[in-house]
mmCIF file of C-alpha atoms in Angstrom:
data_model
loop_
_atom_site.group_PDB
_atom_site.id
_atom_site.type_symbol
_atom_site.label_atom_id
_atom_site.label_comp_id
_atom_site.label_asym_id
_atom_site.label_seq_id
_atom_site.Cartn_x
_atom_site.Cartn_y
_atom_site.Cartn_z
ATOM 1 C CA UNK M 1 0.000 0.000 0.000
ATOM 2 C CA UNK M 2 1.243 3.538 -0.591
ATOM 3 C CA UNK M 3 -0.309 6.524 0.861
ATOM 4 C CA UNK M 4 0.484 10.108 -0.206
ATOM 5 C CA UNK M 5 -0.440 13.138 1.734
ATOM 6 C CA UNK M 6 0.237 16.993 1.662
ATOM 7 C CA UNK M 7 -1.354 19.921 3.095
ATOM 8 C CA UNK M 8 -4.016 21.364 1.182
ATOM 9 C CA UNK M 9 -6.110 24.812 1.630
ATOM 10 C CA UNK M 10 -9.844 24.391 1.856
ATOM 11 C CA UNK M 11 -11.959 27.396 0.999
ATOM 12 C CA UNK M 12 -15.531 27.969 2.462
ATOM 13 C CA UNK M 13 -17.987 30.541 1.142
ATOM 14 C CA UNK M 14 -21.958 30.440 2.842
ATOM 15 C CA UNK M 15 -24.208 30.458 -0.008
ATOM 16 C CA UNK M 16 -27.690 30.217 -0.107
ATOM 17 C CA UNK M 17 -29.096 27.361 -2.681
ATOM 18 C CA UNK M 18 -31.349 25.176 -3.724
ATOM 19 C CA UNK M 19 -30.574 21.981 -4.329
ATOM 20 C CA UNK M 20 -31.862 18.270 -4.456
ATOM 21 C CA UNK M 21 -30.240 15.228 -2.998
ATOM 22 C CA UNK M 22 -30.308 11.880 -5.063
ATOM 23 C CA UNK M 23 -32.067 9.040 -2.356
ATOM 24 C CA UNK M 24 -32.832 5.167 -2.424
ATOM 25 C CA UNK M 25 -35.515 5.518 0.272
ATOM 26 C CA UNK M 26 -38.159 7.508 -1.203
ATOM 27 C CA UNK M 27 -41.708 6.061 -1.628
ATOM 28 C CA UNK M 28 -42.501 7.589 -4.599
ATOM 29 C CA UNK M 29 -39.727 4.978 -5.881
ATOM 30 C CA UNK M 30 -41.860 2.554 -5.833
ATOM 31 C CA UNK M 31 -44.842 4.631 -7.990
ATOM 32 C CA UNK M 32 -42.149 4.996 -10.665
ATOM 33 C CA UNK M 33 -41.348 1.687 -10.927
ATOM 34 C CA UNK M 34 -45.006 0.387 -11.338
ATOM 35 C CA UNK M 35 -45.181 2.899 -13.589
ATOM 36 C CA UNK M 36 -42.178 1.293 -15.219
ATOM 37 C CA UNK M 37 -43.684 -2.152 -15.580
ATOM 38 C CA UNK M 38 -47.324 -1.360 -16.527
ATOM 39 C CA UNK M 39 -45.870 1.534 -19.259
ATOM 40 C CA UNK M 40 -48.306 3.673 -18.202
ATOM 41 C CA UNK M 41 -50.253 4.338 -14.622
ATOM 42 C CA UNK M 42 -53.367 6.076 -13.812
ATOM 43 C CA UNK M 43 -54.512 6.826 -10.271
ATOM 44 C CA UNK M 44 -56.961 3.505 -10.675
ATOM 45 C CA UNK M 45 -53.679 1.810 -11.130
ATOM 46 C CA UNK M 46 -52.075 3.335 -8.519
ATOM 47 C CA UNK M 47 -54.781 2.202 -5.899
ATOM 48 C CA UNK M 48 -55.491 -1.170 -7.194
ATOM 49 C CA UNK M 49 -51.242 -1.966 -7.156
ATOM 50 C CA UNK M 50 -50.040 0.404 -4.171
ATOM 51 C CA UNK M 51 -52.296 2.465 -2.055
ATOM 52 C CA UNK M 52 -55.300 0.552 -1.641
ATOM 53 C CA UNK M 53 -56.752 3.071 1.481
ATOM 54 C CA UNK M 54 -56.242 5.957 -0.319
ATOM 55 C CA UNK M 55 -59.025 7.775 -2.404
ATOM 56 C CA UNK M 56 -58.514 8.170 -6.115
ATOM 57 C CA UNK M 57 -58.332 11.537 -5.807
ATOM 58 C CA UNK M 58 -55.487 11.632 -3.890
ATOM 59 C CA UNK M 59 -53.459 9.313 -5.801
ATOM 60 C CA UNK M 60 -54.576 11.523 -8.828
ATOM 61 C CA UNK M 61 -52.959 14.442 -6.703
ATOM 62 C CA UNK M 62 -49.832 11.943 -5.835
ATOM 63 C CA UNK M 63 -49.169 11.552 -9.930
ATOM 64 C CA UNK M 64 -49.650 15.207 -10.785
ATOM 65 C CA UNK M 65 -46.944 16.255 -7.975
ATOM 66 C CA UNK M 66 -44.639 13.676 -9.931
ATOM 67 C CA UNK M 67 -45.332 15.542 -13.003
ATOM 68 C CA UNK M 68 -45.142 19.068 -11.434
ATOM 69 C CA UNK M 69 -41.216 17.562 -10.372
ATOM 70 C CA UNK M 70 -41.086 16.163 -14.148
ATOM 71 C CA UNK M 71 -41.199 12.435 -13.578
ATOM 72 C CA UNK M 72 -44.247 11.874 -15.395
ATOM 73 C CA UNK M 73 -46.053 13.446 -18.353
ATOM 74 C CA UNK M 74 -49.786 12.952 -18.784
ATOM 75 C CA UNK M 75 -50.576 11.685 -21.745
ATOM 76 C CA UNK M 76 -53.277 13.827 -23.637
ATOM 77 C CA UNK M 77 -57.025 12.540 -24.263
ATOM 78 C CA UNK M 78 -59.380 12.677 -26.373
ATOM 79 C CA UNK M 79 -63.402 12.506 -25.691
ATOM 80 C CA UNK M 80 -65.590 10.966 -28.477
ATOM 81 C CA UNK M 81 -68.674 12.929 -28.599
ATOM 82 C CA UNK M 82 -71.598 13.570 -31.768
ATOM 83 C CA UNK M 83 -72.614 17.338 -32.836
ATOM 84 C CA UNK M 84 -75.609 18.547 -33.275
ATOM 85 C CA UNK M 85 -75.607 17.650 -36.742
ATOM 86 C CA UNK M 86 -74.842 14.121 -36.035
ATOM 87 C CA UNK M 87 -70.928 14.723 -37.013
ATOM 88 C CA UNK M 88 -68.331 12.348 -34.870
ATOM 89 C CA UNK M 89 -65.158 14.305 -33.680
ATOM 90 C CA UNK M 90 -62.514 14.393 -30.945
ATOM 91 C CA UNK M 91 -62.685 17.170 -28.506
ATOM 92 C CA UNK M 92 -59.225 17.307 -26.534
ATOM 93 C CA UNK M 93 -60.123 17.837 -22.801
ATOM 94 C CA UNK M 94 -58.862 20.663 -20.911
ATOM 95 C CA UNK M 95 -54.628 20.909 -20.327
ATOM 96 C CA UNK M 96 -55.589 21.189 -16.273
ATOM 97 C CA UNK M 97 -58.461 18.628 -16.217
ATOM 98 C CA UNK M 98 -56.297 15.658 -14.725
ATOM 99 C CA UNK M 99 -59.148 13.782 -13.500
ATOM 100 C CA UNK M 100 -59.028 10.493 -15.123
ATOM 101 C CA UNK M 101 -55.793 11.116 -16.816
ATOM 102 C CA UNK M 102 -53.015 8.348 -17.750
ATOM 103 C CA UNK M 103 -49.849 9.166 -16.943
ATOM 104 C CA UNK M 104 -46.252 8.123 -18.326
ATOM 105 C CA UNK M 105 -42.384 8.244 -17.467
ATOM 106 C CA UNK M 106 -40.599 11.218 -18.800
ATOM 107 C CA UNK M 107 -36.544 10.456 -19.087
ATOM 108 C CA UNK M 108 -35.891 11.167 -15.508
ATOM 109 C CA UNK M 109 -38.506 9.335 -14.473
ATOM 110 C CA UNK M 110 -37.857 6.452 -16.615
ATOM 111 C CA UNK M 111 -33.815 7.160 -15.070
ATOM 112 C CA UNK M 112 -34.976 6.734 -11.760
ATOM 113 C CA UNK M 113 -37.346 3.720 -12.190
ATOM 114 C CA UNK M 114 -33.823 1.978 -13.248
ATOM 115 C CA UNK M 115 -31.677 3.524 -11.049
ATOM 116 C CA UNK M 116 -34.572 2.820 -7.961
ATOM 117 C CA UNK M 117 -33.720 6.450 -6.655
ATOM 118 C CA UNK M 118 -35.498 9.896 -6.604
ATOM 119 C CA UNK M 119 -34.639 13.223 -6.409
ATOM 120 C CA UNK M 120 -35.292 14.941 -2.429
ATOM 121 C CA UNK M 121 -35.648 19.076 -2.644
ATOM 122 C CA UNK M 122 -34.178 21.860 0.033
ATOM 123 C CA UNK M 123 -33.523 24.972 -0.174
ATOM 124 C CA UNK M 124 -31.215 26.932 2.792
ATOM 125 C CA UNK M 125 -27.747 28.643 3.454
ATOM 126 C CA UNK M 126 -24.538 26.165 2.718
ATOM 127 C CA UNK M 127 -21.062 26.273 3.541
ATOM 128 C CA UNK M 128 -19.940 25.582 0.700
ATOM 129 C CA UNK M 129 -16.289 23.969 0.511
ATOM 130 C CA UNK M 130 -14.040 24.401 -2.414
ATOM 131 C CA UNK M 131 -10.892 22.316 -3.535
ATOM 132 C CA UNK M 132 -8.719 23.970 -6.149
ATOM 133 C CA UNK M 133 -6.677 20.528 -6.338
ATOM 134 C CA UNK M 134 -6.281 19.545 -10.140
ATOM 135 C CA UNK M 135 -6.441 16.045 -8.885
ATOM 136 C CA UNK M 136 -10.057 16.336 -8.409
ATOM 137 C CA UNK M 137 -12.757 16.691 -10.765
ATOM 138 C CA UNK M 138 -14.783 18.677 -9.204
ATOM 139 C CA UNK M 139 -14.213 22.065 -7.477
ATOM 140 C CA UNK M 140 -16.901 21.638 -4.425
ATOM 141 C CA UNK M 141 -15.982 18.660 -2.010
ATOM 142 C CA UNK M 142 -18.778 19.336 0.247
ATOM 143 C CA UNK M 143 -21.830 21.140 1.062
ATOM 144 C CA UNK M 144 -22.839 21.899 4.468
ATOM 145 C CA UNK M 145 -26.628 22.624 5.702
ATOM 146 C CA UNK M 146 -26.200 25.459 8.222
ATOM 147 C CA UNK M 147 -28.745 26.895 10.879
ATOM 148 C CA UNK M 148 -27.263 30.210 11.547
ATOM 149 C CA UNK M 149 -26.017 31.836 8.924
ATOM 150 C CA UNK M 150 -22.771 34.346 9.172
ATOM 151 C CA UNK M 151 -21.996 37.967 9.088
ATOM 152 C CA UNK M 152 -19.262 40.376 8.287
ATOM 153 C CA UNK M 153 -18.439 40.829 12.723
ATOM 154 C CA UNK M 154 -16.461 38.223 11.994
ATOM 155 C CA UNK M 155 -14.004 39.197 9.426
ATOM 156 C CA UNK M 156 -16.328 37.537 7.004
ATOM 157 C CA UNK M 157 -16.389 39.553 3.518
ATOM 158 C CA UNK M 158 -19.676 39.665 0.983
ATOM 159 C CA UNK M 159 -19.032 38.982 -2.341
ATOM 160 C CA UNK M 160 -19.915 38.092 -5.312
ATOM 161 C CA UNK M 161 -20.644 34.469 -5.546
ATOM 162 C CA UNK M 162 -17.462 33.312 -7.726
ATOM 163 C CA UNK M 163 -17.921 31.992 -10.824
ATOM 164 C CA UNK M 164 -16.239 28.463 -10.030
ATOM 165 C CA UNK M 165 -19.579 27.894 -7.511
ATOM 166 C CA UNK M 166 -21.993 29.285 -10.269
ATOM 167 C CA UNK M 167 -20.858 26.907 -12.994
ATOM 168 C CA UNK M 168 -22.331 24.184 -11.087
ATOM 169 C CA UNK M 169 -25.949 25.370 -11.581
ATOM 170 C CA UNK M 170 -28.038 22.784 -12.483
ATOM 171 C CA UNK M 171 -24.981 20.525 -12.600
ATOM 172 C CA UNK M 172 -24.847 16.955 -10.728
ATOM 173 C CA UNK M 173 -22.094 16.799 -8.021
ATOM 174 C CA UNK M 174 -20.486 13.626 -6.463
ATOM 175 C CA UNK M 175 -20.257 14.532 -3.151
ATOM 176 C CA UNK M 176 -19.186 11.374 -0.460
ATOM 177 C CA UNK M 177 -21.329 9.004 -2.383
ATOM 178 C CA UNK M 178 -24.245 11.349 -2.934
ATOM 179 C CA UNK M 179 -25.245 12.633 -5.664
ATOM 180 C CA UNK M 180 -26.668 16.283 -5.659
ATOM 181 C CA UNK M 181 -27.803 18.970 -8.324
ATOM 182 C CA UNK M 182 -27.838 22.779 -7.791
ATOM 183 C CA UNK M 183 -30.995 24.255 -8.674
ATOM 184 C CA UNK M 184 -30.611 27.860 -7.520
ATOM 185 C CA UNK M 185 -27.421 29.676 -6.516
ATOM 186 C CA UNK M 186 -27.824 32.593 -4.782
ATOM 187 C CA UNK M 187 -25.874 35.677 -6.477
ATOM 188 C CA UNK M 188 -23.849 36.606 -3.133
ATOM 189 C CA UNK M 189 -22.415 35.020 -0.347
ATOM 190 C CA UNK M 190 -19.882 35.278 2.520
ATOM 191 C CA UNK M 191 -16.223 34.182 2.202
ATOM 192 C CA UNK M 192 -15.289 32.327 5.449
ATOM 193 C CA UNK M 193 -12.083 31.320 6.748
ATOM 194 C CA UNK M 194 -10.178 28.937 4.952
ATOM 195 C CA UNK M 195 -9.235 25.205 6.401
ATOM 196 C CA UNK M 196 -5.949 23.603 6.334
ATOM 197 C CA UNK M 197 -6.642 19.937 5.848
ATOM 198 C CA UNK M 198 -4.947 16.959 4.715
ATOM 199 C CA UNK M 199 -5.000 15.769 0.988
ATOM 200 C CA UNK M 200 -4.360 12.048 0.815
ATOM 201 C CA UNK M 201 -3.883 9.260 -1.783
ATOM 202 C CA UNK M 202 -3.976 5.827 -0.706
ATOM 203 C CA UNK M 203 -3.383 3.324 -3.240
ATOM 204 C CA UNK M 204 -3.500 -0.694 -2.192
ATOM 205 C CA UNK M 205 -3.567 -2.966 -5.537
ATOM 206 C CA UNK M 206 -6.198 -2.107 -7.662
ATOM 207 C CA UNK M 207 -8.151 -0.193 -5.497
ATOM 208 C CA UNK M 208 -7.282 3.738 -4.783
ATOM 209 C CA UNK M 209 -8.914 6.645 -2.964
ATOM 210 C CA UNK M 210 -8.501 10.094 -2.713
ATOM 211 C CA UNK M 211 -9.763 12.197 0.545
ATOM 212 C CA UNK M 212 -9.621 15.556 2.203
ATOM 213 C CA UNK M 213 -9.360 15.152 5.901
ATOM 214 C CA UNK M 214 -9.539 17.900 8.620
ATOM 215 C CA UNK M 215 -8.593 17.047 12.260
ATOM 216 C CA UNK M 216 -9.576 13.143 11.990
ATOM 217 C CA UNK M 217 -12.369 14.214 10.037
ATOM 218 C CA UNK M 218 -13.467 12.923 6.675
ATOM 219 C CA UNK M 219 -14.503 16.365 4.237
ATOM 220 C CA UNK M 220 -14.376 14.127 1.343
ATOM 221 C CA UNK M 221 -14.420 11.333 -0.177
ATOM 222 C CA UNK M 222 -14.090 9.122 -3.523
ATOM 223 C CA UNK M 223 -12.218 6.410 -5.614
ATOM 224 C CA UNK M 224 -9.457 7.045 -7.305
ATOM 225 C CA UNK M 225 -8.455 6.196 -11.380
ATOM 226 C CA UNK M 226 -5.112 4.476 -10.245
ATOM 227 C CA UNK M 227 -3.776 1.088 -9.061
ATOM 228 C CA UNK M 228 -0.783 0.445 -6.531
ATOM 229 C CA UNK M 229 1.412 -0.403 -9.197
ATOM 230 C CA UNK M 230 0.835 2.722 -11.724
ATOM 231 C CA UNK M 231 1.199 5.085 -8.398
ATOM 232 C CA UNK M 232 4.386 3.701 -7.527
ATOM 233 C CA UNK M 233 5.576 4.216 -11.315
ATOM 234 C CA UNK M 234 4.726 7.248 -11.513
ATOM 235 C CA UNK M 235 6.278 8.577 -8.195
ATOM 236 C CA UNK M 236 9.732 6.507 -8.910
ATOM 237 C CA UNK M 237 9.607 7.993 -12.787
ATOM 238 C CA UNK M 238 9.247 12.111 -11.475
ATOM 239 C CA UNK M 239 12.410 11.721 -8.481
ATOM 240 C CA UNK M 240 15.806 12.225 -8.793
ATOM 241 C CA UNK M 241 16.603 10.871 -5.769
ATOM 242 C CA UNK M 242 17.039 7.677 -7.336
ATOM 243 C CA UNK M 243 18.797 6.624 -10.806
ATOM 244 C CA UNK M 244 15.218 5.407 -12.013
ATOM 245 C CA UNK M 245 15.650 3.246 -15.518
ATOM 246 C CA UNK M 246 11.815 3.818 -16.840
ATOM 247 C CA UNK M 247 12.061 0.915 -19.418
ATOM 248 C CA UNK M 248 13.573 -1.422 -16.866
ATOM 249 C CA UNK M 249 11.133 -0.329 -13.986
ATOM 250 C CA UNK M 250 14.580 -1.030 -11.982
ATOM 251 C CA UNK M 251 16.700 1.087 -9.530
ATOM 252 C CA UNK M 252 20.423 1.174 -10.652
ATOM 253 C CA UNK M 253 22.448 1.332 -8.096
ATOM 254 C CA UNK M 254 25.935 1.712 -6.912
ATOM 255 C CA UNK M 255 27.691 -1.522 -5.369
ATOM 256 C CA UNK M 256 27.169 -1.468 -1.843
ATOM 257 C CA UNK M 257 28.998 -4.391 0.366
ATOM 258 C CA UNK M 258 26.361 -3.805 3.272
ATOM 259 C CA UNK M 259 23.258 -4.057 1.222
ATOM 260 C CA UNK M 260 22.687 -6.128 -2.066
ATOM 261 C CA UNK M 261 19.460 -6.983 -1.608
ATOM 262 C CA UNK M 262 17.516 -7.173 -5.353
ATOM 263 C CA UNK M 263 14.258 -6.082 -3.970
ATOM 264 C CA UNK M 264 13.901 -2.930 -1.204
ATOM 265 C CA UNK M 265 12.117 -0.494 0.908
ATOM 266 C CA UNK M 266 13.058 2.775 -0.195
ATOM 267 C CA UNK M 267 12.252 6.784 1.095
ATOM 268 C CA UNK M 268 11.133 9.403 -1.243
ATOM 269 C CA UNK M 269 11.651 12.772 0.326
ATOM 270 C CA UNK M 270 10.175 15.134 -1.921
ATOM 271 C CA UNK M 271 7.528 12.694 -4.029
ATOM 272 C CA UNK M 272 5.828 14.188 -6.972
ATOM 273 C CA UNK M 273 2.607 13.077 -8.620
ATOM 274 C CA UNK M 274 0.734 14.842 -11.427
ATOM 275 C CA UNK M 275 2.336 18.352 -10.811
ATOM 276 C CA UNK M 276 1.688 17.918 -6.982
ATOM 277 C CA UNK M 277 4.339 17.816 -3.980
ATOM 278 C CA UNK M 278 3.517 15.614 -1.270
ATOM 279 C CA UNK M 279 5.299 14.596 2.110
ATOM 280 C CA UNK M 280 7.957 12.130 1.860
ATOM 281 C CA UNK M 281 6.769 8.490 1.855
ATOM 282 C CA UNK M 282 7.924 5.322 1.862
ATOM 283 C CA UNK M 283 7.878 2.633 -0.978
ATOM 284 C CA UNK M 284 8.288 -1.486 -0.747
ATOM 285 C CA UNK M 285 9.318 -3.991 -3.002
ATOM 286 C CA UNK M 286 11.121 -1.427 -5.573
ATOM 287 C CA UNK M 287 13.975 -3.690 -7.573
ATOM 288 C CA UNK M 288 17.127 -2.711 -7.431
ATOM 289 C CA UNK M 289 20.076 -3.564 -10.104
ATOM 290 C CA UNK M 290 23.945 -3.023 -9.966
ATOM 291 C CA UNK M 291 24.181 0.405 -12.204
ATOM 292 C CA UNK M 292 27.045 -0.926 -15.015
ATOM 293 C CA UNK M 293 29.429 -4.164 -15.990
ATOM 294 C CA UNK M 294 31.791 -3.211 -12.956
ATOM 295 C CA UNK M 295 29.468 -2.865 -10.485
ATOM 296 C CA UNK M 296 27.570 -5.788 -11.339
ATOM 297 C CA UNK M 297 30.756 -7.946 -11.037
ATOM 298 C CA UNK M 298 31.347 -6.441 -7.126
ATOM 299 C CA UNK M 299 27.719 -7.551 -6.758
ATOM 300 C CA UNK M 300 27.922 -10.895 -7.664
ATOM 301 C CA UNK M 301 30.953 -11.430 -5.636
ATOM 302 C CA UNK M 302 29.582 -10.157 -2.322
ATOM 303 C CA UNK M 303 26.713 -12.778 -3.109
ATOM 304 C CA UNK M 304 28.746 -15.341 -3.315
ATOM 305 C CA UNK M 305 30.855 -14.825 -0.729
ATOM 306 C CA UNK M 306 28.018 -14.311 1.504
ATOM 307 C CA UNK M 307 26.006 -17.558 0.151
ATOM 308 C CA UNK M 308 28.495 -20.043 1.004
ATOM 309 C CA UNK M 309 27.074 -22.007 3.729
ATOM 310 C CA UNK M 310 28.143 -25.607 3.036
ATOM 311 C CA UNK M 311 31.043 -27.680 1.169
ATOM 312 C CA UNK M 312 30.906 -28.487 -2.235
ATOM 313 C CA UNK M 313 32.040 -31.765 -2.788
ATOM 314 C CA UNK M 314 32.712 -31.746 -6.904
ATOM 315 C CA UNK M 315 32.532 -28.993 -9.288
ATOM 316 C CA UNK M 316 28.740 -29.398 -10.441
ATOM 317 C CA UNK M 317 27.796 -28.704 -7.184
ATOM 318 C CA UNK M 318 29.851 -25.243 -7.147
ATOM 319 C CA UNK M 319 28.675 -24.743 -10.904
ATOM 320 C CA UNK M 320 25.056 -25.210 -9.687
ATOM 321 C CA UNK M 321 25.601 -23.135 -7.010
ATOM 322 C CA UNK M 322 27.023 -19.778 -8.841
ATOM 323 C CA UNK M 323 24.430 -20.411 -11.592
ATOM 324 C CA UNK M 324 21.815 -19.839 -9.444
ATOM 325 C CA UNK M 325 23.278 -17.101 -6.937
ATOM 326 C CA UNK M 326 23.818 -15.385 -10.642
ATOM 327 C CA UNK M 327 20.010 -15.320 -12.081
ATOM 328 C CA UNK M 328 19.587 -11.780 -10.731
ATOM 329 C CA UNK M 329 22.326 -10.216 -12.188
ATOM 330 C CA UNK M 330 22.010 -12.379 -15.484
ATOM 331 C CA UNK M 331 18.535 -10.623 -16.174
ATOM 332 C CA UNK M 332 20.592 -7.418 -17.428
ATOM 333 C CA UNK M 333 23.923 -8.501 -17.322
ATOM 334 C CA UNK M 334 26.583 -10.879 -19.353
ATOM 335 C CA UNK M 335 28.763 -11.735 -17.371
ATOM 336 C CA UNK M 336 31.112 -14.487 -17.313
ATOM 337 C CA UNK M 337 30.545 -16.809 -13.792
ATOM 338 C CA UNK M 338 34.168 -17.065 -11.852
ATOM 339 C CA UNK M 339 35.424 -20.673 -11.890
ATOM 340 C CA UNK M 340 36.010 -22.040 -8.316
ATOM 341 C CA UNK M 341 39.733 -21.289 -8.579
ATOM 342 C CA UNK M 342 38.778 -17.566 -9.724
ATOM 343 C CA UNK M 343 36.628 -17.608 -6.547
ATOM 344 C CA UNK M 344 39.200 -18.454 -4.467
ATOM 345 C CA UNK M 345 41.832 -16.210 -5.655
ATOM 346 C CA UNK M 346 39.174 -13.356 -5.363
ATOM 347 C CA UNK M 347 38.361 -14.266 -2.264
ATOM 348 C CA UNK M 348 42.121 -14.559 -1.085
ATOM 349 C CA UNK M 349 42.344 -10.667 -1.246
ATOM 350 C CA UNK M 350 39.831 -10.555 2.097
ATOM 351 C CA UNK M 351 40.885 -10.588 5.108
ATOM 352 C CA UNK M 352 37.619 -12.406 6.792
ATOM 353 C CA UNK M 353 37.310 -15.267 3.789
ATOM 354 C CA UNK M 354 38.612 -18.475 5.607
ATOM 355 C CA UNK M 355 36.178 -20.242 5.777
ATOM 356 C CA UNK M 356 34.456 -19.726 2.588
ATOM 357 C CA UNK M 357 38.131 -20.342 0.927
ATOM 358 C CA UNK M 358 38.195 -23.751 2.932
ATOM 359 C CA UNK M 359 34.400 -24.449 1.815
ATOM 360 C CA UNK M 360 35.672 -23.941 -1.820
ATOM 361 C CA UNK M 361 38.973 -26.122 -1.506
ATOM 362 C CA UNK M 362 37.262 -29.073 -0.160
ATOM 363 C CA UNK M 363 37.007 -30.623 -3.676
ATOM 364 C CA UNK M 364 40.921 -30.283 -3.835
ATOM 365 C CA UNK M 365 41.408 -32.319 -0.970
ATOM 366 C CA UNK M 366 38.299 -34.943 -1.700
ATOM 367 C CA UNK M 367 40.357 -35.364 -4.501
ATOM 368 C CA UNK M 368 43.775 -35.185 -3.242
#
């Protein structure tokens, strides 16, 4: 898992607005989807299916709120009737007579029979709080019913809403696994203190989020278009605090006798990711490989001479034994494996190698 964080400015401006709030537990739900199934509903239907106690005309008045909020659209009748002169013709009934009337999804309705949600009204004064992060897609991160509105004893200032608040008018917002439209936005407001949260990344295999935290406290909220593996790309590509070969997706690195490990935990001090600074974090598994020919050659020496834990007793057994200390470096490197004399002569020039030399000479005196 890798988990970014910096510090990140929060701004808050109390607007007044309108807005509705997307819900699973309304009961009109349930009107829309009969509506769905039967392709039509009346308020005959409506009894007979759902509301048995209730009088028609009340369900009447139930469907003609749902198309007063546009779910439905009543279809329009006509009335069969003879003239006076014994001529047939339709007489369309009056636009406001909905007594009797059949009724039928509109888009949203037809939206929300699918989706099993509906749209919840109110209208007050919101703090309003504002991300200018480019690693969002949305400017507001939260919206905040309040009962007391502000004023300017404070050191709060009226202005003009800003246009970055108004462009979400009539616009659907993601906001912590909500989703809300603005229907009015009220053409002032008061700019309030700003916040200094926490902006954080957290990225665990294929799964990422992104949140805004203030004091312990969760502002926002969402998934994240990233896996562990592209994060940790991306950060290692953009640092120079590490000879990063992109192609590769390796380290290279300088021979070190006191660490040759192939795979390591390493500490980015100044990490960047998508034009953004964080605070310095930590990164496992990242591979590391000896930098050039030379270095590679010190490498596979030191692992050698530290993997010799037993006597070889003929020279496939040695043979078997550098092959496979070798794969590492053999990835992305040619190099020619010592022979066990080689090794011992090497070896010869250390001043703590007896008993790896006498591990390697063994065969000499098996055969001797």
């Amino acid at each position: 898992m890798i988990t970014l964080r910096k510090t990140e400015q929060i701004e808050i401006y109390q607007v007044e607005l309108a807005l509705k709030v997307k819900t699973k537990q309304s009961p009109f739900i349930a009107v829309l989807i009969l509506a769905q199934e039967q392709g039509e509903i009346t308020a005959e239907t409506l009894k007979n299916y759902l509301l048995p106690t209730l009088p028609i005309r009340a369900c009447n008045n139930l469907l003609i709120r749902l198309t007063q909020q546009g779910y439905l659209v009543k279809k329009r009748q006509q009335n069969f009737r003879n003239n006076i002169w014994d001529h047939s013709f339709y007489d369309e009934e009056d636009e406001n007579d909905y007594n009797g009337s059949v009724f039928k999804l509109t888009k949203l309705g037809e939206q929300s029979a699918i989706d099993m949600s509906f749209w919840v009204g109110e209208k007050g004064i919101y703090n309003v709080y504002i991300s200018h992060s480019n690693l969002l897609n949305q400017l507001i991160i939260k919206t905040e019913k309040v009962e007391r509105n502000e004023d300017d004893r404070n050191g709060n200032r009226i202005i003009r809403t800003p246009n970055f608040i108004s462009q979400y008018h009539n616009q659907i917002l993601n906001i912590n696994k909500k989703e809300i439209r603005i229907e009015e936005i009220e053409d002032k407001c008061f700019q309030l203190k700003p916040l200094e949260c926490s902006l954080e990344i957290e990225a665990k295999e294929d799964d990422a989020i992104i949140r805004i935290i203030k004091e312990k406290q969760t502002l926002f909220q969402s998934s994240f278009e990233i896996n562990e593996s592209e994060l940790k790309e991306e950060l290692l590509s953009n640092t120079n605090e590490f000879d990063y070969d992109q192609n590769k997706k390796v380290v290279l690195s300088e021979f070190n006798q006191d660490n040759i490990s192939f795979n390591r935990k390493i500490k980015l001090t100044n990490p960047y990711f998508q034009n953004n600074q964080f605070d310095s974090v930590e990164i496992e598994n990242v591979a590391f490989i000896p930098s050039n020919d030379q270095n590679a050659e010190l490498w596979l020496n030191e692992i050698l001479f530290k993997g010799i834990d037993k006597y070889f007793l003929d020279e496939k057994t040695f043979n078997e034994f550098t092959a496979n200390k070798a794969k590492p470096i053999l990835e992305y490197y040619n190099l020619r494996l010592p022979t066990r004399k080689q090794l011992i002569q090497t070896f010869a020039e250390r001043e703590n190698a007896f008993y790896q030399i006498a591990k390697l000479e063994t065969i000499d005196y098996l055969n001797y």
